[in-house]
Short mmCIF file of C-alpha atoms and ligand atoms in Angstrom, two decimals:
data_model
loop_
_atom_site.label_atom_id
_atom_site.label_comp_id
_atom_site.label_asym_id
_atom_site.label_seq_id
_atom_site.Cartn_x
_atom_site.Cartn_y
_atom_site.Cartn_z
CA MET A 1 121.65 87.35 205.33
CA PHE A 2 122.77 85.29 202.59
CA ASP A 3 125.03 83.47 205.08
CA ASP A 4 122.15 81.86 206.83
CA ALA A 5 120.42 81.62 203.84
CA ARG A 6 123.68 79.15 202.64
CA ALA A 7 122.29 76.57 204.65
CA LEU A 8 118.82 76.21 203.63
CA VAL A 9 119.92 75.45 199.92
CA GLY A 10 121.71 71.96 201.06
CA SER A 11 123.83 70.26 198.83
CA ALA A 12 124.18 69.86 195.61
CA PRO A 13 122.61 66.77 193.14
CA PRO A 14 125.89 64.72 191.37
CA PRO A 15 125.99 66.48 187.58
CA ILE A 16 123.96 64.26 184.90
CA SER A 17 126.62 60.79 184.42
CA ILE A 18 128.12 60.33 181.61
CA ASP A 19 125.72 57.05 181.21
CA GLU A 20 123.17 59.39 180.36
CA PHE A 21 124.76 61.23 178.28
CA ARG A 22 125.06 57.75 176.41
CA SER A 23 121.46 57.21 176.88
CA ARG A 24 120.11 60.06 175.42
CA GLN A 25 122.81 59.62 172.47
CA SER A 26 121.22 56.12 171.99
CA ARG A 27 118.23 57.24 171.93
CA LEU A 28 118.32 59.79 169.07
CA PHE A 29 120.24 58.14 167.22
CA SER A 30 117.70 55.08 167.05
CA GLN A 31 115.55 57.01 164.95
CA ILE A 32 118.34 57.82 162.85
CA GLY A 33 119.54 55.82 159.95
CA SER A 34 122.55 54.32 159.61
CA ASP A 35 124.31 55.49 157.21
CA GLU A 36 123.41 58.99 158.14
CA ILE A 37 125.34 61.09 160.13
CA VAL A 38 123.98 64.02 162.82
CA ILE A 39 126.11 67.39 163.63
CA LEU A 40 125.03 70.04 166.39
CA CYS A 41 127.19 72.96 166.74
CA SER A 42 127.94 75.47 170.24
CA SER A 43 126.34 78.30 169.71
CA PRO A 44 128.37 81.85 167.83
CA GLU A 45 130.11 83.85 170.46
CA THR A 46 128.61 87.31 170.58
CA ILE A 47 129.70 90.63 171.41
CA HIS A 48 129.24 92.63 174.21
CA SER A 49 131.34 96.03 173.22
CA ASN A 50 134.70 95.57 170.99
CA ASP A 51 136.57 93.07 172.50
CA VAL A 52 134.42 92.14 175.59
CA HIS A 53 131.53 89.29 175.34
CA HIS A 54 128.52 88.71 176.26
CA PRO A 55 129.43 85.45 179.05
CA TYR A 56 129.03 82.38 176.44
CA ARG A 57 125.78 79.89 176.76
CA SER A 58 126.42 77.19 174.73
CA GLN A 59 122.74 75.45 172.29
CA SER A 60 120.83 73.68 174.46
CA ASP A 61 120.56 70.46 172.27
CA MET A 62 124.86 70.33 172.02
CA ILE A 63 124.35 70.88 175.94
CA TYR A 64 121.74 67.80 176.32
CA LEU A 65 123.24 65.55 174.45
CA THR A 66 127.44 66.04 175.06
CA GLY A 67 127.35 68.65 178.79
CA TRP A 68 129.81 70.22 176.83
CA TYR A 69 129.47 74.05 177.15
CA GLU A 70 132.50 75.58 175.52
CA PRO A 71 131.97 77.82 172.49
CA GLU A 72 133.74 77.08 168.88
CA SER A 73 132.68 73.32 169.49
CA VAL A 74 130.52 70.72 166.77
CA MET A 75 129.52 67.35 167.86
CA PHE A 76 129.28 65.03 164.61
CA ALA A 77 128.05 61.24 164.84
CA GLU A 78 128.47 58.36 162.58
CA CYS A 79 127.63 54.60 162.77
CA ILE A 80 130.83 52.53 161.91
CA ASP A 81 130.50 48.85 161.46
CA GLY A 82 126.56 49.14 163.47
CA VAL A 83 127.87 50.91 166.60
CA TRP A 84 127.05 54.98 166.62
CA LYS A 85 130.49 56.94 167.69
CA VAL A 86 130.55 60.71 168.34
CA THR A 87 132.42 62.68 167.81
CA LEU A 88 133.77 66.18 169.47
CA PHE A 89 135.57 68.98 167.78
CA VAL A 90 137.06 71.21 170.26
CA GLN A 91 138.98 74.87 170.56
CA PRO A 92 142.74 72.50 171.86
CA LYS A 93 144.69 73.19 174.48
CA ASP A 94 146.76 76.22 173.90
CA THR A 95 148.73 78.21 176.93
CA LEU A 96 148.85 81.72 175.39
CA LYS A 97 145.19 81.86 174.71
CA GLU A 98 144.27 80.05 178.27
CA ILE A 99 146.45 83.20 180.52
CA TRP A 100 143.97 85.41 178.71
CA GLU A 101 140.92 83.77 178.39
CA GLY A 102 141.05 81.11 181.11
CA ARG A 103 141.41 77.07 180.87
CA ARG A 104 140.07 74.87 177.82
CA PRO A 105 139.19 71.04 178.35
CA GLY A 106 140.99 70.70 174.62
CA VAL A 107 140.78 67.40 172.99
CA GLU A 108 142.38 65.33 175.67
CA GLY A 109 139.69 66.79 178.45
CA ALA A 110 137.16 66.10 175.89
CA LEU A 111 138.03 62.35 175.78
CA LYS A 112 138.86 62.00 179.37
CA ASP A 113 135.84 63.39 181.11
CA TRP A 114 132.65 63.84 178.56
CA ALA A 115 130.41 60.88 176.76
CA VAL A 116 132.64 60.79 173.13
CA ASP A 117 134.66 58.74 171.26
CA PHE A 118 137.25 60.62 169.36
CA ALA A 119 138.08 64.40 169.47
CA TYR A 120 139.88 66.79 167.57
CA PRO A 121 140.70 70.33 167.30
CA ILE A 122 138.15 72.35 165.46
CA GLY A 123 140.40 73.19 162.25
CA ASP A 124 140.12 69.69 161.49
CA LEU A 125 136.66 70.01 161.23
CA ARG A 126 136.12 70.78 157.29
CA SER A 127 138.27 67.56 156.13
CA ARG A 128 137.10 65.42 158.73
CA LEU A 129 133.38 66.19 158.45
CA GLY A 130 133.76 66.65 154.37
CA ASP A 131 134.83 62.90 154.58
CA ALA A 132 132.03 62.08 156.45
CA ILE A 133 129.90 63.72 154.55
CA SER A 134 130.56 62.16 151.38
CA ARG A 135 129.89 58.28 152.97
CA CYS A 136 126.52 59.33 154.17
CA SER A 137 123.28 59.29 152.32
CA LYS A 138 121.63 61.94 154.96
CA VAL A 139 123.27 64.73 157.22
CA HIS A 140 120.92 65.75 160.16
CA HIS A 141 121.85 69.06 161.23
CA GLN A 142 120.42 73.01 162.49
CA THR A 143 121.39 75.08 159.50
CA GLY A 144 121.32 79.10 160.60
CA ILE A 145 123.12 78.72 163.95
CA ARG A 146 126.86 79.02 162.71
CA ASN A 147 126.85 80.50 159.14
CA GLU A 148 130.92 78.13 158.77
CA ILE A 149 129.64 74.93 159.37
CA ASP A 150 126.45 75.64 157.20
CA SER A 151 128.81 75.73 153.85
CA ILE A 152 131.04 73.30 155.85
CA VAL A 153 128.25 71.11 155.69
CA THR A 154 126.54 72.68 151.74
CA ASP A 155 129.83 72.42 150.27
CA ALA A 156 130.55 68.68 151.31
CA ILE A 157 127.16 68.34 150.12
CA GLN A 158 127.69 69.99 146.37
CA LEU A 159 131.16 68.04 146.06
CA ARG A 160 128.87 64.85 147.21
CA GLY A 161 125.72 65.93 144.44
CA ARG A 162 128.17 66.13 141.75
CA ALA A 163 129.83 62.73 142.73
CA ARG A 164 126.51 61.17 142.42
CA GLN A 165 125.87 63.08 139.42
CA MET A 166 127.84 60.67 137.88
CA ASN A 167 126.74 57.68 139.62
CA GLY A 168 123.01 58.86 139.18
CA SER A 169 122.08 57.90 142.66
CA GLY A 170 121.23 61.72 143.54
CA PRO A 171 122.31 64.58 146.02
CA VAL A 172 122.50 64.00 150.13
CA GLY A 173 119.43 65.78 152.04
CA ILE A 174 119.34 68.29 154.79
CA GLU A 175 117.44 67.23 157.62
CA ASP A 176 116.86 69.47 160.80
CA PRO A 177 116.87 67.19 164.11
CA SER A 178 115.91 69.67 166.64
CA ALA A 179 112.44 67.97 166.38
CA LYS A 180 113.80 64.66 167.35
CA ILE A 181 115.49 66.58 170.34
CA ALA A 182 112.84 68.25 171.35
CA GLU A 183 110.65 65.17 171.94
CA LEU A 184 113.66 63.31 174.43
CA ARG A 185 113.78 66.70 176.18
CA LEU A 186 110.63 67.57 176.69
CA ARG A 187 109.92 64.27 179.44
CA LYS A 188 112.85 65.21 182.10
CA SER A 189 115.00 62.05 183.18
CA PRO A 190 115.24 61.47 186.96
CA ALA A 191 118.62 63.59 187.75
CA GLU A 192 117.59 65.91 184.84
CA ILE A 193 114.72 66.77 187.38
CA GLU A 194 116.93 67.31 190.32
CA GLN A 195 118.49 69.55 188.88
CA MET A 196 115.88 72.11 187.62
CA ARG A 197 114.69 70.62 192.21
CA HIS A 198 118.27 72.72 192.93
CA ALA A 199 117.37 75.62 190.79
CA SER A 200 113.77 76.38 192.36
CA ILE A 201 115.05 75.74 195.57
CA ILE A 202 117.55 78.46 194.95
CA SER A 203 115.04 80.70 193.18
CA SER A 204 112.80 79.95 195.88
CA ILE A 205 115.40 81.66 198.44
CA ALA A 206 116.40 84.08 196.20
CA HIS A 207 112.53 85.83 196.22
CA GLU A 208 112.86 85.32 199.66
CA ALA A 209 115.85 87.74 200.69
CA ALA A 210 114.26 89.75 198.50
CA MET A 211 110.83 89.65 200.60
CA ARG A 212 113.03 90.33 203.20
CA SER A 213 114.95 93.68 202.22
CA SER A 214 112.17 95.52 200.72
CA MET A 215 111.24 98.10 202.35
CA SER A 216 109.34 101.87 201.36
CA GLY A 217 112.52 103.64 199.89
CA ARG A 218 113.93 100.09 197.86
CA THR A 219 114.26 100.50 194.27
CA GLU A 220 113.97 98.43 191.11
CA ASN A 221 117.54 97.78 191.12
CA GLN A 222 118.24 97.05 194.68
CA ILE A 223 115.79 94.57 194.68
CA GLN A 224 117.11 93.07 191.97
CA ALA A 225 121.09 93.00 193.03
CA ILE A 226 119.20 90.82 196.12
CA ILE A 227 117.47 88.03 194.26
CA GLU A 228 120.73 87.71 191.19
CA GLY A 229 122.97 88.44 194.26
CA PHE A 230 122.01 84.80 195.49
CA PHE A 231 121.84 83.02 192.44
CA VAL A 232 125.76 83.51 192.42
CA PHE A 233 126.52 83.04 196.39
CA ALA A 234 124.22 79.76 195.72
CA GLY A 235 127.07 78.86 192.63
CA THR A 236 124.26 79.19 189.99
CA SER A 237 125.69 80.41 186.86
CA GLY A 238 122.98 83.47 187.09
CA TRP A 239 119.79 84.12 185.77
CA ALA A 240 117.85 81.85 183.37
CA TYR A 241 116.34 84.64 182.05
CA PRO A 242 117.41 88.52 182.47
CA SER A 243 115.27 89.41 185.66
CA ILE A 244 111.77 91.24 185.43
CA VAL A 245 111.31 93.48 188.32
CA GLY A 246 108.51 96.18 187.95
CA CYS A 247 107.13 98.13 190.66
CA GLY A 248 103.63 99.90 190.41
CA GLU A 249 102.56 100.43 186.89
CA ASN A 250 105.73 98.71 185.62
CA ALA A 251 104.23 95.71 187.15
CA THR A 252 101.48 95.78 184.97
CA ILE A 253 104.18 96.16 181.38
CA LEU A 254 104.86 91.88 181.35
CA HIS A 255 108.68 91.85 180.19
CA TYR A 256 109.27 94.82 181.77
CA LYS A 257 113.07 95.67 182.18
CA GLU A 258 113.96 98.88 183.04
CA ASN A 259 114.17 97.69 186.42
CA ASN A 260 115.47 101.48 187.58
CA SER A 261 112.47 103.03 189.39
CA PRO A 262 111.78 103.59 193.62
CA CYS A 263 109.09 101.77 194.40
CA GLY A 264 106.59 104.21 195.76
CA ASP A 265 105.30 103.13 199.61
CA ASP A 266 101.51 101.53 198.29
CA GLU A 267 102.54 99.45 195.07
CA ILE A 268 102.96 95.66 194.71
CA ILE A 269 105.98 94.79 193.43
CA LEU A 270 106.95 92.01 190.68
CA ILE A 271 109.62 90.28 190.38
CA ASP A 272 109.91 87.40 187.67
CA ALA A 273 113.09 86.03 188.48
CA GLY A 274 114.77 82.18 188.19
CA SER A 275 119.05 80.88 188.23
CA GLU A 276 119.95 78.51 185.85
CA PHE A 277 122.40 75.45 187.35
CA ARG A 278 123.66 73.38 185.32
CA GLY A 279 121.93 74.63 182.04
CA TYR A 280 118.73 73.95 183.66
CA ALA A 281 116.34 77.24 184.20
CA SER A 282 113.69 78.18 187.41
CA ASP A 283 110.90 80.40 186.60
CA ILE A 284 109.29 82.08 189.19
CA THR A 285 106.52 85.15 189.95
CA ARG A 286 106.39 86.54 192.95
CA SER A 287 104.67 90.00 193.25
CA TRP A 288 104.47 91.38 196.75
CA PRO A 289 103.71 95.14 198.61
CA ILE A 290 106.77 96.65 199.06
CA ASN A 291 105.98 97.84 202.04
CA GLY A 292 104.91 94.65 203.73
CA LYS A 293 100.53 95.17 204.31
CA PHE A 294 98.74 94.17 201.15
CA THR A 295 96.03 97.16 201.13
CA ASP A 296 92.26 95.80 200.78
CA ALA A 297 92.24 96.14 196.65
CA GLN A 298 95.66 94.09 196.26
CA LYS A 299 94.64 91.28 198.24
CA GLU A 300 91.44 91.10 196.24
CA LEU A 301 93.11 90.72 192.95
CA TYR A 302 95.96 88.53 194.46
CA GLN A 303 93.72 86.18 196.50
CA LEU A 304 91.94 85.86 192.61
CA VAL A 305 95.61 85.23 190.67
CA LEU A 306 96.43 82.74 193.91
CA ASP A 307 92.78 80.72 193.45
CA SER A 308 93.07 81.04 189.57
CA GLN A 309 96.95 79.11 190.31
CA GLU A 310 96.32 76.66 192.49
CA ALA A 311 93.06 75.32 190.27
CA ALA A 312 95.09 75.59 187.66
CA ILE A 313 98.02 73.25 189.25
CA ALA A 314 95.10 71.17 190.08
CA GLU A 315 94.81 70.33 186.21
CA CYS A 316 98.37 69.38 186.02
CA LYS A 317 98.09 65.64 186.05
CA VAL A 318 99.04 63.13 183.79
CA GLY A 319 96.47 62.48 180.70
CA ASN A 320 94.92 65.73 181.09
CA PRO A 321 95.52 68.11 178.07
CA PHE A 322 98.25 70.63 177.88
CA ASN A 323 95.80 73.94 177.78
CA ALA A 324 93.78 72.64 181.04
CA PRO A 325 95.27 74.64 183.39
CA HIS A 326 95.08 77.86 180.70
CA GLU A 327 91.34 77.07 180.88
CA ALA A 328 90.70 76.54 184.83
CA ALA A 329 92.83 79.78 185.06
CA ARG A 330 90.77 82.11 182.92
CA ARG A 331 87.15 80.43 184.52
CA VAL A 332 88.51 81.14 188.35
CA LEU A 333 90.02 84.68 186.89
CA ALA A 334 86.94 85.37 184.88
CA GLU A 335 84.54 84.43 187.38
CA GLY A 336 86.55 86.65 190.14
CA LEU A 337 86.51 89.24 188.05
CA ILE A 338 82.66 89.67 187.66
CA LYS A 339 82.23 89.32 191.32
CA LEU A 340 84.37 92.19 191.41
CA GLY A 341 82.08 94.21 189.35
CA VAL A 342 85.52 94.49 186.85
CA ILE A 343 83.70 92.39 184.32
CA THR A 344 80.71 93.17 182.67
CA GLN A 345 79.81 89.81 180.99
CA ASN A 346 78.72 86.35 181.90
CA LEU A 347 81.52 84.05 182.46
CA GLU A 348 81.27 82.42 178.58
CA GLU A 349 81.25 85.85 176.72
CA SER A 350 83.96 86.79 179.63
CA LEU A 351 86.24 83.68 178.45
CA ASP A 352 85.63 84.71 174.16
CA ASN A 353 89.07 84.78 172.49
CA GLU A 354 88.03 87.20 170.00
CA ASN A 355 85.09 89.61 172.11
CA GLY A 356 86.05 88.68 176.25
CA GLN A 357 86.58 91.43 178.83
CA LEU A 358 89.04 89.09 180.49
CA LYS A 359 91.65 89.40 178.14
CA ASN A 360 91.60 93.55 179.53
CA TRP A 361 93.26 92.58 182.14
CA TYR A 362 94.64 88.60 181.44
CA MET A 363 96.04 88.88 178.50
CA HIS A 364 98.96 85.96 178.00
CA ASN A 365 99.23 81.98 178.17
CA THR A 366 99.11 80.53 181.81
CA SER A 367 101.86 77.60 180.98
CA HIS A 368 104.95 76.78 178.86
CA TRP A 369 107.62 74.09 179.12
CA ILE A 370 110.74 74.90 181.35
CA GLY A 371 114.34 72.22 180.62
CA LEU A 372 117.31 73.69 179.86
CA ASP A 373 115.46 76.38 177.83
CA VAL A 374 112.91 78.30 180.39
CA HIS A 375 110.68 78.51 177.34
CA ASP A 376 111.71 74.89 176.74
CA VAL A 377 111.94 73.21 173.04
CA GLY A 378 109.14 70.24 173.00
CA ILE A 379 105.23 71.32 170.40
CA TYR A 380 102.50 72.01 172.28
CA LYS A 381 100.09 70.73 169.55
CA PRO A 382 100.96 68.14 167.99
CA ASN A 383 99.03 66.97 165.15
CA GLY A 384 96.41 70.11 165.92
CA GLU A 385 95.49 68.70 169.67
CA PRO A 386 96.82 69.51 172.59
CA ARG A 387 99.29 67.76 174.13
CA LEU A 388 98.45 65.21 176.98
CA PHE A 389 100.39 65.06 179.87
CA GLU A 390 103.33 62.34 181.03
CA SER A 391 104.79 62.02 184.00
CA GLY A 392 108.45 63.73 183.67
CA MET A 393 107.04 66.65 181.86
CA CYS A 394 108.04 69.99 183.30
CA LEU A 395 105.76 73.33 182.74
CA THR A 396 105.36 76.75 184.41
CA VAL A 397 101.68 77.94 185.91
CA GLU A 398 101.60 81.62 185.86
CA PRO A 399 98.07 83.60 186.24
CA GLY A 400 98.39 87.28 186.83
CA LEU A 401 96.18 90.56 186.80
CA TYR A 402 97.73 93.39 185.21
CA PHE A 403 95.74 96.46 185.64
CA GLY A 404 97.64 99.26 183.94
CA SER A 405 96.00 102.66 184.11
CA TRP A 406 98.17 104.16 181.46
CA ARG A 407 96.65 102.22 179.15
CA PRO A 408 94.87 103.70 176.69
CA ASP A 409 93.35 100.40 175.29
CA VAL A 410 90.95 99.92 178.03
CA ASP A 411 89.05 102.18 180.94
CA CYS A 412 91.19 100.81 183.87
CA PRO A 413 89.17 100.42 187.29
CA GLU A 414 90.60 103.73 189.93
CA ARG A 415 89.92 101.21 193.01
CA TYR A 416 92.71 98.71 191.23
CA SER A 417 94.97 101.34 189.26
CA ASN A 418 98.74 99.84 188.47
CA ILE A 419 98.52 96.96 190.08
CA GLY A 420 99.89 93.82 188.47
CA ILE A 421 99.88 90.56 190.15
CA ARG A 422 101.13 87.46 188.38
CA ILE A 423 102.37 84.71 190.56
CA GLU A 424 104.47 81.54 188.83
CA ASP A 425 105.60 78.23 189.55
CA ASP A 426 107.12 75.43 187.89
CA VAL A 427 105.80 72.41 188.14
CA LEU A 428 106.52 68.21 187.69
CA ILE A 429 103.92 66.37 185.71
CA THR A 430 103.83 63.00 187.93
CA GLU A 431 102.01 59.98 188.57
CA SER A 432 100.81 60.72 192.30
CA GLY A 433 99.79 64.46 190.73
CA PRO A 434 101.57 67.53 190.19
CA ASP A 435 105.38 68.21 192.40
CA VAL A 436 105.69 72.16 192.65
CA LEU A 437 109.10 72.14 192.51
CA THR A 438 109.10 76.19 193.43
CA SER A 439 106.50 75.28 196.35
CA SER A 440 109.06 75.99 199.29
CA CYS A 441 108.90 80.34 197.53
CA PRO A 442 106.04 81.77 200.04
CA LYS A 443 103.00 82.63 198.04
CA THR A 444 100.10 83.33 200.44
CA ILE A 445 99.07 86.74 201.73
CA ALA A 446 99.74 85.19 205.43
CA GLU A 447 103.39 84.51 205.17
CA ILE A 448 104.51 86.93 202.82
CA GLU A 449 102.74 89.78 204.73
CA SER A 450 104.78 88.40 207.60
CA ILE A 451 108.21 87.70 205.86
CA VAL A 452 108.55 90.96 204.16
CA GLY A 453 110.73 93.08 205.51
CA LYS A 454 111.99 90.72 207.93
CA SER A 455 115.65 89.29 208.18
CA PHE A 456 116.15 85.58 207.84
N1 LIG B 1 109.96 84.38 182.80
C1 LIG B 1 109.42 84.75 181.74
C2 LIG B 1 108.28 83.82 181.45
O1 LIG B 1 107.99 83.76 182.70
O2 LIG B 1 108.01 83.11 180.68
MN1 LIG B 2 107.56 81.50 182.53
MN1 LIG B 3 108.61 84.03 184.44
#
């Protein structure tokens, strides 16, 4: 099955260029004083058990500004004679370590293939950074990621503070640069969009493969294996977030994690799974009957969620506020549930955030930004008002309905008992309207019924 599907993925786009990393760096440095410095660090490695590490994934800000994915690394930038220079501190090449743990680009590799001006072994960090901090007026550094880097910064600042006490010029301050970087990351470049589109295509095919492998008697984990197997087969680094694979009442648990139940013959399976390609996330949810045929009740809810999603996607337009898709989805869902007799309030009452009945069945937001992080950075309400969409912004659109009859807090209508449906796509805002990056993933009732259980 995968051999045929591989042909559908197409070739991968070129990686982000060195020039683009330089331009990202320049856009950040243009907002920083010339006597200030910037420090970014890689995420710490985390332990699965004893000497086994979790798969490593660095900090997205570090990836965004340098493209450097290795652990135990720090980026540092300062302005020398009016020109910003970027230094990377990295794990040096070490044959014995590389025999055990894998290849390292080292100092030489960093200088040759990355957008940096200088590179040094990570062991030099304390002395070189200390020197730089002693010369600067402010350190842009996000504390709380790596304690040892925080202590280098605070120790150097304290030393500097004492020196400054002598000449009265006051202490050096620390400022978190992440809000400035988030504003840059919020607007995706054409090259970034191509990475995201590639991840989205792979995730779309993975969902289709999962649909095709569905049949009565499958278990959630078997379907999960198909989807995640395809992520790796197609050349991504794997999932962008742990997959949610839930059948029947498990589909009504928003962040269901166990993924280990057998699927009942007449149940809907809800899969929220997306791959990560060169650090960029995709995020898709599809819901389908495991046996390939929607019941009438499942169809009623499915079509309603799909209608609400299409109404929400139509709101993804330049100049619209960020909450426009959410409000459109809520309105369609509430109108539909009133027609189906589930909601007994009038439309306006049902939409009330405190006492409206809609939130019994639709309790989450419709959208989040997506990019290097699946829940990407970027303030939703700058100055307290919803942000207006601009070309290049990417968000998910993911309405759903969840009728868990196990819930003690609501009376679940018998007809819809234990049906959970979410439909999620990734949308790029463009001047010519919404561009759905995940549009190749099947989602109409007719498409799904013609695909489930049928091989490629
Ligand atoms: N996959 C997590 C989410 O949809 O937000
Ligand atoms: Mn999402
Ligand atoms: Mn999702």
